[in-house]
Each structure stands twice: as C-alpha cells, then as structure tokens.
Coordinates of C-alpha atoms in Angstrom, one line a residue:
M57 CA 10.9 12.9 -8.7
D58 CA 12.3 10.5 -10.6
P59 CA 9.5 10.4 -14.0
A60 CA 8.0 7.2 -12.8
T61 CA 6.6 8.7 -9.4
A62 CA 6.3 12.0 -11.2
L63 CA 3.7 9.2 -14.1
R64 CA 2.0 8.1 -10.9
R65 CA 0.9 11.6 -8.8
I66 CA -0.4 12.0 -12.0
A67 CA -2.5 8.4 -12.2
F68 CA -3.6 9.7 -9.3
L69 CA -4.6 12.8 -9.6
L70 CA -7.1 11.7 -12.6
E71 CA -8.1 8.9 -10.9
W72 CA -9.2 11.8 -7.9
N73 CA -10.5 14.1 -10.4
D74 CA -12.5 11.0 -11.9
A75 CA -10.8 10.1 -15.3
S76 CA -11.3 8.0 -17.1
P77 CA -9.3 4.8 -16.6
Y78 CA -8.2 4.7 -20.6
R79 CA -6.6 7.9 -19.8
V80 CA -5.6 6.9 -16.2
R81 CA -3.9 4.1 -17.6
A82 CA -2.1 5.9 -20.0
F83 CA 0.3 7.2 -17.1
H84 CA 0.4 3.6 -15.5
T85 CA 1.7 2.4 -18.8
A86 CA 4.3 4.8 -19.6
A87 CA 5.6 4.4 -15.3
D88 CA 6.4 0.6 -16.6
A89 CA 8.0 2.0 -19.1
V90 CA 10.2 4.1 -18.1
R91 CA 11.9 1.0 -15.9
A92 CA 13.5 -0.1 -19.4
L93 CA 16.1 3.7 -19.1
P94 CA 19.4 4.4 -17.2
P95 CA 19.1 7.4 -14.8
G96 CA 19.9 10.5 -16.0
P97 CA 18.1 13.3 -18.7
V98 CA 16.1 12.2 -21.5
D99 CA 14.7 13.5 -24.3
A100 CA 10.8 14.0 -24.9
A101 CA 11.8 12.1 -28.6
R102 CA 13.9 9.1 -27.4
A103 CA 10.9 9.0 -24.2
R104 CA 8.4 8.0 -27.1
R105 CA 10.6 5.7 -28.4
L106 CA 9.1 3.7 -25.6
P107 CA 6.5 1.6 -25.2
G108 CA 3.2 2.5 -24.7
V109 CA 4.7 6.2 -24.2
G110 CA 3.2 9.1 -26.6
P111 CA 3.6 12.9 -27.0
V112 CA 1.9 13.9 -23.2
T113 CA 3.9 11.4 -21.5
A114 CA 7.0 11.8 -23.0
E115 CA 7.2 15.4 -22.5
V116 CA 6.0 14.4 -18.4
I117 CA 9.8 12.1 -18.8
A118 CA 11.5 14.7 -19.8
Q119 CA 10.8 17.2 -18.1
A120 CA 11.6 15.0 -14.7
A121 CA 14.5 13.7 -16.4
A122 CA 15.9 16.6 -16.0
G123 CA 15.2 17.3 -12.7
T124 CA 11.4 20.2 -13.2
T125 CA 8.6 19.5 -11.3
P126 CA 6.8 19.0 -15.3
S127 CA 4.3 21.5 -15.9
Y128 CA 1.0 18.9 -16.5
L129 CA 1.7 18.3 -12.8
A130 CA 1.5 21.4 -11.5
R131 CA -1.2 21.7 -13.6
L132 CA -3.8 19.1 -11.6
E133 CA -1.6 19.7 -8.3
T134 CA -2.7 23.4 -8.0
A135 CA -6.3 21.9 -9.2
A136 CA -6.7 19.4 -6.7
G137 CA -5.6 20.8 -3.1
P138 CA -3.8 19.1 0.0
A139 CA -6.9 17.0 0.4
A140 CA -5.0 15.4 -2.7
R141 CA -1.7 15.8 -1.2
A142 CA -3.3 14.1 1.7
G143 CA -4.2 11.3 -0.2
W144 CA -1.1 10.6 -2.5
G145 CA 0.3 10.1 0.6
L146 CA -1.7 7.5 2.2
L147 CA -1.4 5.7 -1.5
A148 CA 3.0 6.9 -1.0
A149 CA 1.9 4.4 2.5
A150 CA 0.8 1.2 0.8
R151 CA 2.3 -2.3 1.0
G152 CA 0.5 -4.6 -0.5
D153 CA -2.1 -6.5 -2.4
C154 CA -4.8 -8.5 -0.6
H155 CA -7.1 -9.5 -3.7
L156 CA -5.2 -11.1 -7.1
H157 CA -5.7 -14.1 -9.6
S158 CA -3.5 -16.0 -11.1
D159 CA -3.7 -18.8 -14.5
W160 CA -4.7 -20.9 -11.9
S161 CA -8.5 -19.7 -11.8
D162 CA -9.4 -17.3 -13.9
G163 CA -6.0 -14.6 -13.9
G164 CA -3.9 -14.5 -17.6
H165 CA -0.6 -15.5 -16.2
P166 CA 1.8 -17.3 -14.3
I167 CA 1.5 -17.2 -10.7
E168 CA 5.4 -15.7 -11.0
E169 CA 4.2 -13.3 -12.9
M170 CA 2.2 -11.2 -11.1
A171 CA 4.2 -11.5 -8.0
E172 CA 7.0 -9.7 -9.8
A173 CA 4.6 -7.1 -11.0
A174 CA 3.2 -6.5 -7.2
R175 CA 7.5 -5.9 -5.9
A176 CA 7.8 -3.7 -9.2
L177 CA 5.5 -1.8 -8.5
G178 CA 6.7 -1.0 -4.8
H179 CA 5.3 -3.7 -3.0
Q180 CA 6.7 -6.1 0.0
W181 CA 3.9 -8.1 -0.1
A182 CA 0.3 -9.3 -2.1
V183 CA -1.7 -12.7 -1.7
L184 CA -2.2 -14.8 -4.0
T185 CA -6.5 -15.2 -3.5
D186 CA -7.9 -18.3 -7.1
H187 CA -11.2 -19.3 -5.8
S188 CA -13.2 -21.5 -4.4
P189 CA -13.6 -24.8 -6.2
R190 CA -17.7 -23.5 -6.7
L191 CA -16.9 -20.7 -8.5
T192 CA -16.2 -23.5 -11.9
I193 CA -16.5 -20.9 -14.7
A194 CA -13.2 -20.0 -12.5
H195 CA -11.7 -22.6 -13.0
G196 CA -11.6 -22.9 -8.6
L197 CA -9.3 -24.5 -6.7
S198 CA -10.4 -28.1 -5.3
P199 CA -8.3 -28.9 -2.1
E200 CA -5.8 -30.5 -3.8
R201 CA -5.5 -27.9 -6.6
L202 CA -4.9 -25.3 -3.8
R203 CA -2.6 -28.1 -1.6
H204 CA 0.4 -28.0 -4.4
Q205 CA -0.2 -24.1 -5.0
L206 CA 0.8 -24.0 -1.9
D207 CA 4.0 -25.5 -2.8
V208 CA 4.3 -22.9 -5.8
V209 CA 3.8 -20.2 -3.8
A210 CA 6.8 -21.6 -1.5
A211 CA 8.9 -22.1 -4.0
C212 CA 8.8 -18.3 -5.9
N213 CA 8.8 -17.0 -1.9
A214 CA 12.9 -19.7 -2.0
R215 CA 14.0 -17.6 -4.6
D216 CA 13.4 -13.7 -3.1
G217 CA 13.9 -13.0 0.4
S218 CA 12.8 -9.4 0.3
F219 CA 8.8 -9.4 -1.4
R220 CA 6.2 -12.0 -0.2
L221 CA 3.5 -14.4 -1.6
L222 CA 1.2 -15.0 0.5
T223 CA -1.1 -17.6 0.3
G224 CA -4.8 -16.9 0.2
I225 CA -8.6 -17.7 -1.7
E226 CA -10.8 -16.3 -2.7
C227 CA -13.4 -18.2 -1.3
D228 CA -17.2 -18.3 -2.4
I229 CA -19.8 -17.9 0.2
L230 CA -22.5 -20.1 -0.1
E231 CA -26.3 -19.3 0.4
D232 CA -26.4 -21.5 3.8
G233 CA -23.1 -18.6 4.7
S234 CA -20.8 -21.6 4.9
L235 CA -17.1 -20.6 3.0
D236 CA -16.7 -22.8 0.0
Q237 CA -13.6 -25.0 0.6
E238 CA -11.9 -27.2 3.6
P239 CA -12.1 -25.2 7.2
G240 CA -8.1 -27.7 7.8
L241 CA -7.2 -26.2 4.4
L242 CA -8.6 -22.4 5.1
G243 CA -6.6 -22.4 8.2
R244 CA -3.3 -23.2 6.3
L245 CA -3.7 -20.2 4.5
D246 CA -2.3 -16.1 5.1
V247 CA -5.2 -14.5 4.5
V248 CA -9.3 -15.1 3.1
V249 CA -11.1 -13.0 1.0
A250 CA -14.6 -14.4 1.4
S251 CA -16.9 -12.9 -1.4
V252 CA -21.1 -13.7 -2.8
H253 CA -20.7 -15.2 -6.9
S254 CA -23.8 -16.5 -6.6
K255 CA -27.8 -16.0 -6.5
L256 CA -26.9 -11.7 -6.0
R257 CA -29.9 -11.5 -6.3
A258 CA -31.6 -12.7 -3.3
D259 CA -34.1 -11.6 -0.7
P260 CA -32.4 -9.2 1.5
E261 CA -33.6 -11.5 4.4
P262 CA -31.4 -14.0 2.9
M263 CA -28.4 -11.9 1.9
T264 CA -28.1 -10.1 4.7
A265 CA -27.9 -13.7 7.2
R266 CA -25.9 -15.4 4.1
M267 CA -23.3 -12.8 5.0
L268 CA -23.8 -12.4 8.8
A269 CA -22.4 -15.7 8.8
A270 CA -19.7 -15.5 6.6
V271 CA -18.4 -12.4 8.2
R272 CA -18.2 -14.2 11.7
N273 CA -15.9 -17.0 10.2
P274 CA -13.3 -16.9 12.4
R275 CA -11.0 -17.8 8.7
T276 CA -12.6 -14.9 7.1
N277 CA -10.3 -12.0 6.8
I278 CA -11.6 -9.4 3.6
L279 CA -15.3 -9.6 3.0
G280 CA -14.7 -9.0 -0.9
H281 CA -17.2 -6.6 -3.1
C282 CA -19.6 -6.7 -1.2
T283 CA -22.4 -5.9 -3.3
G284 CA -21.2 -7.2 -6.2
R285 CA -22.2 -4.8 -8.6
I286 CA -20.7 -3.9 -12.1
V287 CA -20.7 -0.6 -13.5
T288 CA -19.8 -0.6 -16.8
G289 CA -21.7 -1.7 -19.7
R290 CA -25.0 -3.4 -19.9
G291 CA -23.7 -3.6 -15.8
R292 CA -25.4 -5.1 -12.5
P293 CA -27.2 -4.1 -9.3
P294 CA -26.2 -4.3 -6.5
S295 CA -27.2 -6.7 -3.6
R296 CA -29.4 -6.4 -1.5
F297 CA -28.6 -6.5 1.9
D298 CA -28.4 -5.2 5.1
A299 CA -25.4 -3.1 5.4
E300 CA -25.1 -2.3 8.7
A301 CA -25.7 -5.4 10.4
V302 CA -23.6 -6.6 7.9
F303 CA -20.5 -3.2 8.9
A304 CA -21.2 -3.4 12.7
A305 CA -20.5 -7.6 12.5
C306 CA -17.9 -6.8 10.3
A307 CA -16.0 -4.3 12.4
A308 CA -17.2 -6.4 15.7
A309 CA -15.3 -9.6 14.3
G310 CA -11.9 -8.0 12.6
T311 CA -13.2 -8.3 9.0
A312 CA -11.5 -6.1 6.8
V313 CA -14.1 -4.7 3.8
E314 CA -12.7 -5.1 0.5
I315 CA -12.4 -1.3 -1.2
N316 CA -12.4 -3.2 -4.8
C317 CA -10.1 -1.3 -7.1
R318 CA -11.5 -2.0 -10.6
P319 CA -12.8 -0.1 -13.2
E320 CA -16.2 -2.5 -13.5
R321 CA -17.2 -2.7 -9.4
R322 CA -15.9 0.4 -7.7
D323 CA -17.5 -1.4 -4.9
P324 CA -19.2 -0.7 -2.0
P325 CA -20.6 2.3 -3.8
D326 CA -19.9 5.6 -1.4
D327 CA -22.7 5.5 0.7
L328 CA -22.0 2.8 1.9
L329 CA -18.6 3.6 2.3
R330 CA -19.2 6.0 3.7
L331 CA -22.0 4.0 6.6
A332 CA -18.8 1.3 7.0
A333 CA -16.4 4.1 8.0
D334 CA -19.1 5.8 10.6
V335 CA -19.6 2.2 12.1
G336 CA -15.5 1.4 12.6
C337 CA -14.8 -0.7 9.9
L338 CA -11.0 -1.9 9.0
F339 CA -10.7 -1.8 4.4
A340 CA -8.4 -3.5 2.1
V341 CA -7.6 -1.6 -0.6
D342 CA -7.6 -4.6 -3.2
T343 CA -7.0 -4.6 -7.1
D344 CA -8.7 -8.0 -7.8
A345 CA -5.8 -7.8 -10.6
H346 CA -6.0 -11.0 -13.2
A347 CA -3.6 -9.5 -15.5
P348 CA 0.1 -7.6 -14.2
E349 CA -1.1 -4.5 -15.5
Q350 CA -4.3 -4.3 -13.6
L351 CA -1.9 -4.2 -10.1
H352 CA -2.2 -0.2 -10.8
W353 CA -5.2 0.0 -10.9
L354 CA -5.0 0.4 -6.7
T355 CA -4.6 4.4 -7.1
S356 CA -8.9 4.2 -6.8
G357 CA -9.2 2.7 -3.5
Y358 CA -6.5 4.7 -1.6
A359 CA -8.5 8.4 -4.0
R360 CA -11.7 6.6 -2.0
A361 CA -10.2 6.2 0.7
A362 CA -8.7 9.4 1.0
R363 CA -11.9 11.3 0.4
F364 CA -13.9 9.0 3.5
G365 CA -10.6 10.6 5.7
L366 CA -9.8 7.0 7.0
P367 CA -6.1 6.7 8.2
P368 CA -3.3 4.8 7.1
E369 CA -4.2 2.0 10.2
R370 CA -7.8 1.4 9.1
L371 CA -6.7 0.6 5.8
V372 CA -4.0 -3.4 5.9
T373 CA -3.0 -2.8 2.5
T374 CA -0.8 -0.3 4.1
W375 CA 0.3 -2.3 6.7
P376 CA 3.9 -4.2 7.3
R377 CA 2.8 -7.8 6.6
E378 CA 4.2 -8.8 9.7
R379 CA 1.2 -6.9 11.4
L380 CA -1.0 -8.2 8.0
L381 CA -0.2 -11.6 9.8
A382 CA -0.7 -10.8 13.2
W383 CA -4.2 -9.9 12.0
A384 CA -4.9 -12.5 10.3
R385 CA -3.9 -15.7 11.7
P386 CA -4.0 -14.4 16.0
A387 CA -3.5 -18.4 16.2
A388 CA -0.4 -18.5 14.8
G389 CA 1.4 -16.3 15.5

C-alpha cells in the first residue's frame, strides 16, 4: 500500500484501540505531509524532513514506499483481528461528511479551504453547515448571509466538477422545537443538521418534546450531537430526554442520528448509540470540523459504527451524492 494509506490505516487502528487523539493525529498529519513526496522509494531520513513527520511515522513511510507492509501496521493488525479489518472496510466506504464549519460562523478557515481539504481526503462531497442566526456566539448566519453563502458555494462548485460542496446549515432547535431559520430558505438547502445548543439542562419532558418536534420536521435531515455532552476538560453532562422515543421518531421520519466525531463530544454515548441502532435509525458519521485537519476525525466515528455492526447502507455518509440528495430532499428529486 502507499504511505498515505498505511498511515491512515494505523490511525484507524489506534482509534479502534481507544488511543489518545494526539497519537492518532500524528499519523493523520504525516499522511497529509506525504502528498508532497513523488512516487517511489524514500528513506526515513528524507521523510523526517517533511513537516509533522517524526521517527515512527518516517519509518512507516519508508517501509510502505519500499513496497512492504510497515512493521508498526502489521503489529496493530495482528492484535486487532478481523473485526477491526471489517471496520477499516467501513471507513473505506466513506463518501462524504454532513457537518463542517467555515469562517462564516465559528470555523477558522475559508469555505474554499474546507472544501479542498475534504476533496484531498478523498471525499466525493461534503456539506457546509455553518450555524443559524440565534447562535450569536458562533456568528450564526442571518437569512441574508446564508443566501449570499449559497452563491459562494455555487461559485466554488463551478471550479471543480468532480467534488461537490453541498449547501446546508447546523440549525438551532429552539425551545418550542422549531428550527432557527426561514422555512423557505431551509427548503433551498441540500442538507439540514438540527442541534440543541441552549437550555441543555432542561427537564427531560420539555427536552423530549423539543427534540421530537425537530426530528419530525420534514426540513430536518440529521439530529446533531444529540446529548450535547462534553467529555474532556471540565466536561458537560448529557442532556436528559426520552432517547427511545426520540430515536423511534427519527427512524419513523427517516431522520439520521449523527455520530459526532469531535474528540470532546463523541456523541451519542455507547448506550444511546446501541439504542438508536436497535430501533433502526440511519446514521451520519460527521466530523463537525472547524478546521481542515479536523476532517480526519471521521476515523473515530467509523470505528464506533463498526463496533456496533452498522452496515454502509445505514450510514448516509457512505452514500453517493445522488442517493444522499434523493434522501435529504425527496420532493426536489
């Protein structure tokens, strides 16, 4: 295999083994760096001169470039067994990402950079989902700014016919369960991710009613980071709601449950992921990326999906663009 594939596969296996996100990131960083190398053999000393490449990743690069399976990868694969190999196959089926942000809201990079990073990762498509107006702390998009963004996305796509940046939004679920954007404008978007960002410690009954209204809304395609939990630093406890009722409503409406890959979220927790899988939900493995390098976080989500035996047909992020759009906007098709 080529050096980039070997490095990505090691990153996946480290995720499978619940390794530190920093350790995983080192292999993704090295995989990005090897794009600067011409095809053919390269020794470890030369690989070390690439930005972000250390002694371990340099040795992996050198062995893969020489046409052999890197010893580090071989050890991980032997220890992981066939289940992890099946998980790698699931990751290889990924076609896109339904949740990423640009500097139009709280991301740190221009739209074009996020699109190029998704294309370079091998995605066929990605959905731009900047925040909606009520999330002022994240510089959410007013209707006027969102209309302008649609023109920017169209211009971006005009320059690249193979990769497509799809239009979308991460729309706040308001306290009454309505969506924080003009309904007609939501109807113009390719994909709508609906998420709760306020009153996260509400009692279970109003939170459940709020979420049920949102996931049943025909404009909603994906329920984003459903518990709102934070698992790093000071943390934040998950919201309390009737998960069985919400996931059953998702399954009935065809609304996908997001497997959020951000290291501080990893939402939903395992028990709720199992519940959503058992009731028949669709899923979207999303990075919620705010920077190009965060698009690599998808490895953790696919590792989790594989552990729960989810097949590609239940992961909308493995679908070709045409199938995704037909699911997200059936009336438009």
